[in-house]
Amino acid sequence: MPKLDDDMRMTWGRVALALLAVALATPAAAQVAAPSVERAPGNVELPEVEARDPLVLQLAYTGDILSSVAGGRRRGTRWINNVSAIASADLDTLAGLPRTNALLHVFYNDGTGFSSDLVGDGQIVSSIEAGVPLLRVLEGWVEHRGPDDRWSFKAGLYDVNSEFDTLQTSLLFVNSAFGMGTELGASGRNGPSTFPSTSLALRGQVKLGDRVTLRAAAADGVPNDPARPRRDWIGIAGGDGALLIGEADVELGVVRLFGGGWTYTARSDDRFDAATGAAIVRQVRSNGAYVRGEAQLAGDRTRGMRGFFRLGVAGDRANLFGGFSSLGFVWRGLLASRPRDDSGIAIAYAGGSSAGRAIVRVEGGTPARGEAVIELNHRIAVADWLGVQPHVQYVVAPGLNPTFGNALVLGLRLTATIAE
């Protein structure tokens, strides 16, 4: 059984004392509506706020305290912090623009690394790990809806994962793999237009009847500046091309199914050629497809069990991961004495592409065929505005690298939200 070193004991000791203080000092919280899929960075769920005011402000804090206690690159503990400020405006009331609303989302991230420094995995243990300190606008868009809300358009700085490839059920989990699928999330020169780097985009959506929704978006193919990750670059460069993504979403009672496809219009460097400094770097297409679903398996949303799955594939030479699958279950009110708590277990597997495995082979050793993660998670609803999530993650074959042992991670996520 792995032992905690002195630094880990000191960090977790402080956390325990802080949680005890919070528990003793927490006042009765105001009632908040049931959660929706509005998110803070890194797939963190925000409470839904009733649209009683033309301008709604939300503040959200997410903190991940993580300890690598075995395997990976090395042992250690990190505390990652992320703060968001979100303003939603009804422009019909404020500016006389019918059926039009706007959103501005700014976040600060302290840039603490965990997967990059300690575990070495490709799926990223914490969904709020940004790599470098950032104070950045994540989203800033305007949306106009049709007279019957059957169609709408958005334009501006846009997080693709706010509406595409996202499920409410999987938002409980901390690992990035349970947000946007790994094969899509790791695509492109600087990732797709999602946390922590987004780009200008256009999104259209239309509802066909009461059950089917079609949506499509075009975003700048290279968000911000990959060479200078702390730089804020909002614009469209000629050689960036675009990320095109489309999705069909079907709701059938307690079951929701959707599938999508995506492609970058500009060709990408072959990942192996680029990583090994080849004299000739081949240009290849980067594209993929996915299918995803969730269902109420027992009880209802107020108390019961939900499940989700995802399957995805991506271009084998343009991406480090060529395939992805995940499966998970979440229980609301598993303990009768804690009806608002959520408990979950999920597993994700990212299959290495031929280019990704070849890179590891050149560096020495036989690469694993893929990287897997298993996460056990329990969210304690301390109050309507405050959540505490102890969790355990076990990462198999981090980074496909044979020199890294399977990693055991102990973690605690703290979430707090304030709405005005």
PDB file of N, CA and C in Angstrom, residues 37-69:
ATOM      1  N   VAL A  37     -26.753  21.936 -17.870  1.00  0.00           N
ATOM      2  CA  VAL A  37     -25.420  21.664 -18.377  1.00  0.00           C
ATOM      3  C   VAL A  37     -24.637  22.942 -18.668  1.00  0.00           C
ATOM      4  N   GLU A  38     -25.072  24.079 -18.119  1.00  0.00           N
ATOM      5  CA  GLU A  38     -24.214  25.266 -18.141  1.00  0.00           C
ATOM      6  C   GLU A  38     -22.981  24.957 -17.299  1.00  0.00           C
ATOM      7  N   ARG A  39     -21.777  25.292 -17.820  1.00  0.00           N
ATOM      8  CA  ARG A  39     -20.569  24.794 -17.183  1.00  0.00           C
ATOM      9  C   ARG A  39     -19.558  25.888 -16.951  1.00  0.00           C
ATOM     10  N   ALA A  40     -18.803  25.732 -15.881  1.00  0.00           N
ATOM     11  CA  ALA A  40     -17.567  26.479 -15.705  1.00  0.00           C
ATOM     12  C   ALA A  40     -16.482  25.719 -16.462  1.00  0.00           C
ATOM     13  N   PRO A  41     -15.277  26.295 -16.617  1.00  0.00           N
ATOM     14  CA  PRO A  41     -14.222  25.593 -17.350  1.00  0.00           C
ATOM     15  C   PRO A  41     -13.958  24.194 -16.812  1.00  0.00           C
ATOM     16  N   GLY A  42     -13.596  23.300 -17.715  1.00  0.00           N
ATOM     17  CA  GLY A  42     -13.230  21.957 -17.320  1.00  0.00           C
ATOM     18  C   GLY A  42     -14.421  21.094 -16.979  1.00  0.00           C
ATOM     19  N   ASN A  43     -15.588  21.375 -17.602  1.00  0.00           N
ATOM     20  CA  ASN A  43     -16.772  20.534 -17.416  1.00  0.00           C
ATOM     21  C   ASN A  43     -17.368  20.597 -16.019  1.00  0.00           C
ATOM     22  N   VAL A  44     -17.137  21.689 -15.302  1.00  0.00           N
ATOM     23  CA  VAL A  44     -17.698  21.830 -13.972  1.00  0.00           C
ATOM     24  C   VAL A  44     -19.108  22.394 -14.086  1.00  0.00           C
ATOM     25  N   GLU A  45     -20.080  21.680 -13.516  1.00  0.00           N
ATOM     26  CA  GLU A  45     -21.487  22.044 -13.649  1.00  0.00           C
ATOM     27  C   GLU A  45     -21.826  23.244 -12.775  1.00  0.00           C
ATOM     28  N   LEU A  46     -22.647  24.165 -13.332  1.00  0.00           N
ATOM     29  CA  LEU A  46     -23.131  25.318 -12.588  1.00  0.00           C
ATOM     30  C   LEU A  46     -24.617  25.154 -12.313  1.00  0.00           C
ATOM     31  N   PRO A  47     -25.105  25.700 -11.217  1.00  0.00           N
ATOM     32  CA  PRO A  47     -26.547  25.626 -10.968  1.00  0.00           C
ATOM     33  C   PRO A  47     -27.310  26.513 -11.938  1.00  0.00           C
ATOM     34  N   GLU A  48     -28.500  26.093 -12.276  1.00  0.00           N
ATOM     35  CA  GLU A  48     -29.357  26.881 -13.156  1.00  0.00           C
ATOM     36  C   GLU A  48     -29.973  28.030 -12.364  1.00  0.00           C
ATOM     37  N   VAL A  49     -30.001  29.193 -12.952  1.00  0.00           N
ATOM     38  CA  VAL A  49     -30.563  30.365 -12.286  1.00  0.00           C
ATOM     39  C   VAL A  49     -31.813  30.796 -13.033  1.00  0.00           C
ATOM     40  N   GLU A  50     -32.894  31.034 -12.315  1.00  0.00           N
ATOM     41  CA  GLU A  50     -34.130  31.452 -12.956  1.00  0.00           C
ATOM     42  C   GLU A  50     -33.925  32.791 -13.672  1.00  0.00           C
ATOM     43  N   ALA A  51     -34.486  32.882 -14.876  1.00  0.00           N
ATOM     44  CA  ALA A  51     -34.303  34.084 -15.696  1.00  0.00           C
ATOM     45  C   ALA A  51     -35.283  35.172 -15.246  1.00  0.00           C
ATOM     46  N   ARG A  52     -35.193  35.588 -13.986  1.00  0.00           N
ATOM     47  CA  ARG A  52     -36.094  36.599 -13.466  1.00  0.00           C
ATOM     48  C   ARG A  52     -35.524  37.999 -13.653  1.00  0.00           C
ATOM     49  N   ASP A  53     -34.241  38.103 -13.967  1.00  0.00           N
ATOM     50  CA  ASP A  53     -33.595  39.383 -14.173  1.00  0.00           C
ATOM     51  C   ASP A  53     -32.978  39.429 -15.567  1.00  0.00           C
ATOM     52  N   PRO A  54     -32.933  40.590 -16.185  1.00  0.00           N
ATOM     53  CA  PRO A  54     -32.333  40.681 -17.519  1.00  0.00           C
ATOM     54  C   PRO A  54     -30.826  40.467 -17.522  1.00  0.00           C
ATOM     55  N   LEU A  55     -30.189  40.629 -16.339  1.00  0.00           N
ATOM     56  CA  LEU A  55     -28.752  40.423 -16.233  1.00  0.00           C
ATOM     57  C   LEU A  55     -28.483  39.525 -15.031  1.00  0.00           C
ATOM     58  N   VAL A  56     -27.831  38.399 -15.274  1.00  0.00           N
ATOM     59  CA  VAL A  56     -27.529  37.430 -14.215  1.00  0.00           C
ATOM     60  C   VAL A  56     -26.020  37.254 -14.142  1.00  0.00           C
ATOM     61  N   LEU A  57     -25.467  37.368 -12.929  1.00  0.00           N
ATOM     62  CA  LEU A  57     -24.039  37.187 -12.711  1.00  0.00           C
ATOM     63  C   LEU A  57     -23.806  35.936 -11.879  1.00  0.00           C
ATOM     64  N   GLN A  58     -22.800  35.143 -12.265  1.00  0.00           N
ATOM     65  CA  GLN A  58     -22.431  33.954 -11.511  1.00  0.00           C
ATOM     66  C   GLN A  58     -20.918  33.938 -11.281  1.00  0.00           C
ATOM     67  N   LEU A  59     -20.533  33.554 -10.080  1.00  0.00           N
ATOM     68  CA  LEU A  59     -19.136  33.319  -9.757  1.00  0.00           C
ATOM     69  C   LEU A  59     -18.986  31.851  -9.383  1.00  0.00           C
ATOM     70  N   ALA A  60     -17.922  31.218  -9.849  1.00  0.00           N
ATOM     71  CA  ALA A  60     -17.708  29.796  -9.569  1.00  0.00           C
ATOM     72  C   ALA A  60     -16.245  29.553  -9.248  1.00  0.00           C
ATOM     73  N   TYR A  61     -16.020  28.761  -8.218  1.00  0.00           N
ATOM     74  CA  TYR A  61     -14.664  28.335  -7.874  1.00  0.00           C
ATOM     75  C   TYR A  61     -14.593  26.825  -7.959  1.00  0.00           C
ATOM     76  N   THR A  62     -13.526  26.323  -8.575  1.00  0.00           N
ATOM     77  CA  THR A  62     -13.237  24.895  -8.594  1.00  0.00           C
ATOM     78  C   THR A  62     -11.790  24.695  -8.200  1.00  0.00           C
ATOM     79  N   GLY A  63     -11.584  23.837  -7.213  1.00  0.00           N
ATOM     80  CA  GLY A  63     -10.226  23.515  -6.785  1.00  0.00           C
ATOM     81  C   GLY A  63     -10.030  22.014  -6.755  1.00  0.00           C
ATOM     82  N   ASP A  64      -8.939  21.540  -7.316  1.00  0.00           N
ATOM     83  CA  ASP A  64      -8.590  20.121  -7.295  1.00  0.00           C
ATOM     84  C   ASP A  64      -7.314  19.917  -6.504  1.00  0.00           C
ATOM     85  N   ILE A  65      -7.416  19.172  -5.410  1.00  0.00           N
ATOM     86  CA  ILE A  65      -6.242  18.779  -4.626  1.00  0.00           C
ATOM     87  C   ILE A  65      -5.955  17.329  -4.982  1.00  0.00           C
ATOM     88  N   LEU A  66      -4.794  17.065  -5.547  1.00  0.00           N
ATOM     89  CA  LEU A  66      -4.489  15.760  -6.125  1.00  0.00           C
ATOM     90  C   LEU A  66      -3.146  15.258  -5.636  1.00  0.00           C
ATOM     91  N   SER A  67      -3.097  13.974  -5.302  1.00  0.00           N
ATOM     92  CA  SER A  67      -1.847  13.344  -4.893  1.00  0.00           C
ATOM     93  C   SER A  67      -1.592  12.116  -5.751  1.00  0.00           C
ATOM     94  N   SER A  68      -0.438  12.070  -6.390  1.00  0.00           N
ATOM     95  CA  SER A  68       0.019  10.870  -7.088  1.00  0.00           C
ATOM     96  C   SER A  68       0.788  10.040  -6.060  1.00  0.00           C
ATOM     97  N   VAL A  69       0.200   8.929  -5.631  1.00  0.00           N
ATOM     98  CA  VAL A  69       0.790   8.149  -4.536  1.00  0.00           C
ATOM     99  C   VAL A  69       1.512   6.898  -5.032  1.00  0.00           C
TER     100      VAL A  69
END
